[in-house]
Amino acid sequence: MKLSEKIQLLRKEKGLSQEELAEICRVSRQSISKWEADIALPETDRLLILSRTFQVSLDVLLKDELVVNSVKMSHSCGLHAVKKPGDGMYEGILIKESLSSDVILDEVSVNKVELWNAGGVPKYWTAIFFTASRPDFPVHISRMIKGGTDEGEVWFVDFKAGNRKYVVLKDRVFHYEIGNSIDKERVRAECKKLGIAEEQMNWPE
């Protein structure tokens, strides 16, 4: 069950209209309508309000495999099957707040969502664990990454496909073969020039 479906179900269970929920969340009724139509996603602070209002955990709201009322969607068969990473399949983590557009979320399979307290601006980061099969995914997502954070840090997303590691910044795509230390250092050097801190370049392989 998707977040949009859960919001609509839980709102109705609470006996709230879209207008009433909008007032609680301090957004417009149109925003609630877009959330429930799966056109837009709530910001992190609104997710926290929804969690408190509906008295469910963020995990229940955000994880497709965790649902309300004991209704569970299968992700192992049918249209909801999650493909296993393999050739041509990208897998990694992206931060929702790093995106200039949510459109990319329609083109990935979300396997898990976590809320990270980053302690900066924004304070909370929404970490989305994803897989994607679009052939030009690295170039495509590079067009949707913001230029930087409010504190001047550089946003980037890292992921892999097979034995190739990708590091993507705004309009820039770097990659190297996992295990090739020379190639990896070349990518790290380029990223450092663009402002990525040394401690942020310990990405998993």
PDB file of C-alpha atoms in Angstrom, residues 55-189:
ATOM      1  CA  GLN A  55      -1.067   7.718  15.635  1.00  0.00           C
ATOM      2  CA  VAL A  56       1.065   5.483  13.447  1.00  0.00           C
ATOM      3  CA  SER A  57       4.832   5.295  13.077  1.00  0.00           C
ATOM      4  CA  LEU A  58       6.724   6.872  10.190  1.00  0.00           C
ATOM      5  CA  ASP A  59       7.692   3.352   9.157  1.00  0.00           C
ATOM      6  CA  VAL A  60       4.027   2.453   8.703  1.00  0.00           C
ATOM      7  CA  LEU A  61       3.479   5.583   6.609  1.00  0.00           C
ATOM      8  CA  LEU A  62       6.585   5.311   4.464  1.00  0.00           C
ATOM      9  CA  LYS A  63       7.310   1.627   3.928  1.00  0.00           C
ATOM     10  CA  ASP A  64       5.161   0.048   1.259  1.00  0.00           C
ATOM     11  CA  GLU A  65       5.440  -3.366   2.896  1.00  0.00           C
ATOM     12  CA  LEU A  66       4.085  -2.037   6.218  1.00  0.00           C
ATOM     13  CA  VAL A  67       0.413  -1.274   6.083  1.00  0.00           C
ATOM     14  CA  VAL A  68      -2.549  -0.388   8.272  1.00  0.00           C
ATOM     15  CA  ASN A  69      -5.485  -2.662   9.121  1.00  0.00           C
ATOM     16  CA  SER A  70      -3.422  -5.800   8.461  1.00  0.00           C
ATOM     17  CA  VAL A  71      -3.679  -5.398   4.685  1.00  0.00           C
ATOM     18  CA  LYS A  72      -0.338  -6.255   3.148  1.00  0.00           C
ATOM     19  CA  MET A  73       0.825  -5.733  -0.402  1.00  0.00           C
ATOM     20  CA  SER A  74       3.027  -8.444  -1.844  1.00  0.00           C
ATOM     21  CA  HIS A  75       6.338  -7.331  -3.303  1.00  0.00           C
ATOM     22  CA  SER A  76       7.403 -10.804  -4.338  1.00  0.00           C
ATOM     23  CA  CYS A  77       4.949 -11.467  -7.160  1.00  0.00           C
ATOM     24  CA  GLY A  78       2.648  -9.807  -9.672  1.00  0.00           C
ATOM     25  CA  LEU A  79       2.813  -6.116 -10.540  1.00  0.00           C
ATOM     26  CA  HIS A  80       4.369  -5.268  -7.154  1.00  0.00           C
ATOM     27  CA  ALA A  81       7.382  -7.540  -7.572  1.00  0.00           C
ATOM     28  CA  VAL A  82      10.667  -5.849  -6.656  1.00  0.00           C
ATOM     29  CA  LYS A  83      13.380  -6.778  -9.096  1.00  0.00           C
ATOM     30  CA  LYS A  84      16.640  -8.024  -7.689  1.00  0.00           C
ATOM     31  CA  PRO A  85      19.667  -5.890  -8.542  1.00  0.00           C
ATOM     32  CA  GLY A  86      21.521  -7.205 -11.561  1.00  0.00           C
ATOM     33  CA  ASP A  87      22.833  -6.144 -14.931  1.00  0.00           C
ATOM     34  CA  GLY A  88      21.292  -2.820 -15.929  1.00  0.00           C
ATOM     35  CA  MET A  89      19.714  -2.398 -12.494  1.00  0.00           C
ATOM     36  CA  TYR A  90      20.821   0.582 -10.426  1.00  0.00           C
ATOM     37  CA  GLU A  91      20.589   0.387  -6.632  1.00  0.00           C
ATOM     38  CA  GLY A  92      21.436   2.937  -3.970  1.00  0.00           C
ATOM     39  CA  ILE A  93      20.179   5.631  -1.605  1.00  0.00           C
ATOM     40  CA  LEU A  94      19.016   9.113  -2.479  1.00  0.00           C
ATOM     41  CA  ILE A  95      17.994  11.955  -0.196  1.00  0.00           C
ATOM     42  CA  LYS A  96      14.544  13.329  -1.072  1.00  0.00           C
ATOM     43  CA  GLU A  97      15.571  16.839   0.038  1.00  0.00           C
ATOM     44  CA  SER A  98      18.361  16.810  -2.564  1.00  0.00           C
ATOM     45  CA  LEU A  99      15.857  16.643  -5.421  1.00  0.00           C
ATOM     46  CA  SER A 100      14.623  19.683  -7.317  1.00  0.00           C
ATOM     47  CA  SER A 101      11.705  17.571  -8.588  1.00  0.00           C
ATOM     48  CA  ASP A 102       9.830  14.564  -7.204  1.00  0.00           C
ATOM     49  CA  VAL A 103       9.269  13.201 -10.718  1.00  0.00           C
ATOM     50  CA  ILE A 104      12.251  10.883 -10.372  1.00  0.00           C
ATOM     51  CA  LEU A 105      10.420   9.019  -7.589  1.00  0.00           C
ATOM     52  CA  ASP A 106       7.879   7.824 -10.156  1.00  0.00           C
ATOM     53  CA  GLU A 107      10.695   6.125 -12.044  1.00  0.00           C
ATOM     54  CA  VAL A 108      12.320   4.139  -9.232  1.00  0.00           C
ATOM     55  CA  SER A 109      11.253   1.247  -7.033  1.00  0.00           C
ATOM     56  CA  VAL A 110      11.340   2.401  -3.407  1.00  0.00           C
ATOM     57  CA  ASN A 111      12.472  -0.510  -1.222  1.00  0.00           C
ATOM     58  CA  LYS A 112      12.846   1.303   2.112  1.00  0.00           C
ATOM     59  CA  VAL A 113      12.568   4.819   3.547  1.00  0.00           C
ATOM     60  CA  GLU A 114      14.385   6.140   6.622  1.00  0.00           C
ATOM     61  CA  LEU A 115      14.282   9.507   8.362  1.00  0.00           C
ATOM     62  CA  TRP A 116      17.770  10.771   9.256  1.00  0.00           C
ATOM     63  CA  ASN A 117      18.458  13.568  11.731  1.00  0.00           C
ATOM     64  CA  ALA A 118      21.301  15.345   9.932  1.00  0.00           C
ATOM     65  CA  GLY A 119      21.440  18.219  12.434  1.00  0.00           C
ATOM     66  CA  GLY A 120      21.880  20.872   9.769  1.00  0.00           C
ATOM     67  CA  VAL A 121      19.572  22.640   7.314  1.00  0.00           C
ATOM     68  CA  PRO A 122      17.369  20.871   6.528  1.00  0.00           C
ATOM     69  CA  LYS A 123      17.465  19.145   9.938  1.00  0.00           C
ATOM     70  CA  TYR A 124      15.827  15.928   8.746  1.00  0.00           C
ATOM     71  CA  TRP A 125      16.727  14.021   5.611  1.00  0.00           C
ATOM     72  CA  THR A 126      14.426  11.464   4.000  1.00  0.00           C
ATOM     73  CA  ALA A 127      16.657   8.605   2.826  1.00  0.00           C
ATOM     74  CA  ILE A 128      15.097   6.566   0.024  1.00  0.00           C
ATOM     75  CA  PHE A 129      16.589   3.147  -0.732  1.00  0.00           C
ATOM     76  CA  PHE A 130      15.813   2.467  -4.368  1.00  0.00           C
ATOM     77  CA  THR A 131      16.373   0.406  -7.480  1.00  0.00           C
ATOM     78  CA  ALA A 132      15.959   1.704 -11.035  1.00  0.00           C
ATOM     79  CA  SER A 133      16.204   0.121 -14.457  1.00  0.00           C
ATOM     80  CA  ARG A 134      16.006   3.130 -16.794  1.00  0.00           C
ATOM     81  CA  PRO A 135      19.122   2.890 -19.017  1.00  0.00           C
ATOM     82  CA  ASP A 136      19.921   6.620 -18.808  1.00  0.00           C
ATOM     83  CA  PHE A 137      19.116   6.874 -15.090  1.00  0.00           C
ATOM     84  CA  PRO A 138      22.484   8.459 -14.070  1.00  0.00           C
ATOM     85  CA  VAL A 139      22.126  11.313 -16.569  1.00  0.00           C
ATOM     86  CA  HIS A 140      18.415  11.651 -15.853  1.00  0.00           C
ATOM     87  CA  ILE A 141      18.819  12.048 -12.085  1.00  0.00           C
ATOM     88  CA  SER A 142      21.743  14.450 -12.551  1.00  0.00           C
ATOM     89  CA  ARG A 143      19.215  16.919 -13.970  1.00  0.00           C
ATOM     90  CA  MET A 144      17.071  16.668 -10.828  1.00  0.00           C
ATOM     91  CA  ILE A 145      19.726  17.035  -8.115  1.00  0.00           C
ATOM     92  CA  LYS A 146      19.845  20.452  -6.454  1.00  0.00           C
ATOM     93  CA  GLY A 147      23.019  22.481  -6.656  1.00  0.00           C
ATOM     94  CA  GLY A 148      23.613  22.449  -2.883  1.00  0.00           C
ATOM     95  CA  THR A 149      22.147  22.580   0.617  1.00  0.00           C
ATOM     96  CA  ASP A 150      21.114  25.690   2.538  1.00  0.00           C
ATOM     97  CA  GLU A 151      24.443  25.489   4.373  1.00  0.00           C
ATOM     98  CA  GLY A 152      26.527  25.408   1.211  1.00  0.00           C
ATOM     99  CA  GLU A 153      27.197  21.667   1.139  1.00  0.00           C
ATOM    100  CA  VAL A 154      27.097  19.883  -2.204  1.00  0.00           C
ATOM    101  CA  TRP A 155      24.261  17.438  -2.819  1.00  0.00           C
ATOM    102  CA  PHE A 156      25.105  14.182  -4.565  1.00  0.00           C
ATOM    103  CA  VAL A 157      23.705  10.679  -4.906  1.00  0.00           C
ATOM    104  CA  ASP A 158      25.751   7.498  -5.157  1.00  0.00           C
ATOM    105  CA  PHE A 159      24.572   4.128  -6.416  1.00  0.00           C
ATOM    106  CA  LYS A 160      25.846   1.145  -8.351  1.00  0.00           C
ATOM    107  CA  ALA A 161      24.938  -1.135 -11.222  1.00  0.00           C
ATOM    108  CA  GLY A 162      26.719  -4.473 -11.302  1.00  0.00           C
ATOM    109  CA  ASN A 163      30.385  -3.755 -10.597  1.00  0.00           C
ATOM    110  CA  ARG A 164      30.212  -0.076 -11.569  1.00  0.00           C
ATOM    111  CA  LYS A 165      29.855   2.699  -8.982  1.00  0.00           C
ATOM    112  CA  TYR A 166      28.186   5.998  -9.889  1.00  0.00           C
ATOM    113  CA  VAL A 167      28.495   9.351  -8.105  1.00  0.00           C
ATOM    114  CA  VAL A 168      26.090  11.952  -9.488  1.00  0.00           C
ATOM    115  CA  LEU A 169      25.992  15.695  -8.799  1.00  0.00           C
ATOM    116  CA  LYS A 170      23.997  18.460 -10.452  1.00  0.00           C
ATOM    117  CA  ASP A 171      24.554  17.920 -14.217  1.00  0.00           C
ATOM    118  CA  ARG A 172      27.644  15.792 -13.527  1.00  0.00           C
ATOM    119  CA  VAL A 173      28.012  11.990 -13.661  1.00  0.00           C
ATOM    120  CA  PHE A 174      31.131  10.171 -12.469  1.00  0.00           C
ATOM    121  CA  HIS A 175      31.655   6.426 -12.393  1.00  0.00           C
ATOM    122  CA  TYR A 176      34.341   3.849 -11.871  1.00  0.00           C
ATOM    123  CA  GLU A 177      34.765   0.105 -11.806  1.00  0.00           C
ATOM    124  CA  ILE A 178      34.526  -1.241  -8.262  1.00  0.00           C
ATOM    125  CA  GLY A 179      37.938  -2.590  -7.278  1.00  0.00           C
ATOM    126  CA  ASN A 180      39.850  -0.222  -9.575  1.00  0.00           C
ATOM    127  CA  SER A 181      41.580   1.990  -6.998  1.00  0.00           C
ATOM    128  CA  ILE A 182      43.129   4.332  -9.596  1.00  0.00           C
ATOM    129  CA  ASP A 183      39.793   4.986 -11.262  1.00  0.00           C
ATOM    130  CA  LYS A 184      38.146   5.479  -7.861  1.00  0.00           C
ATOM    131  CA  GLU A 185      40.742   8.042  -6.754  1.00  0.00           C
ATOM    132  CA  ARG A 186      40.226   9.947 -10.004  1.00  0.00           C
ATOM    133  CA  VAL A 187      36.498  10.225  -9.236  1.00  0.00           C
ATOM    134  CA  ARG A 188      37.182  11.190  -5.608  1.00  0.00           C
ATOM    135  CA  ALA A 189      39.566  13.936  -6.754  1.00  0.00           C
TER     136      ALA A 189
END
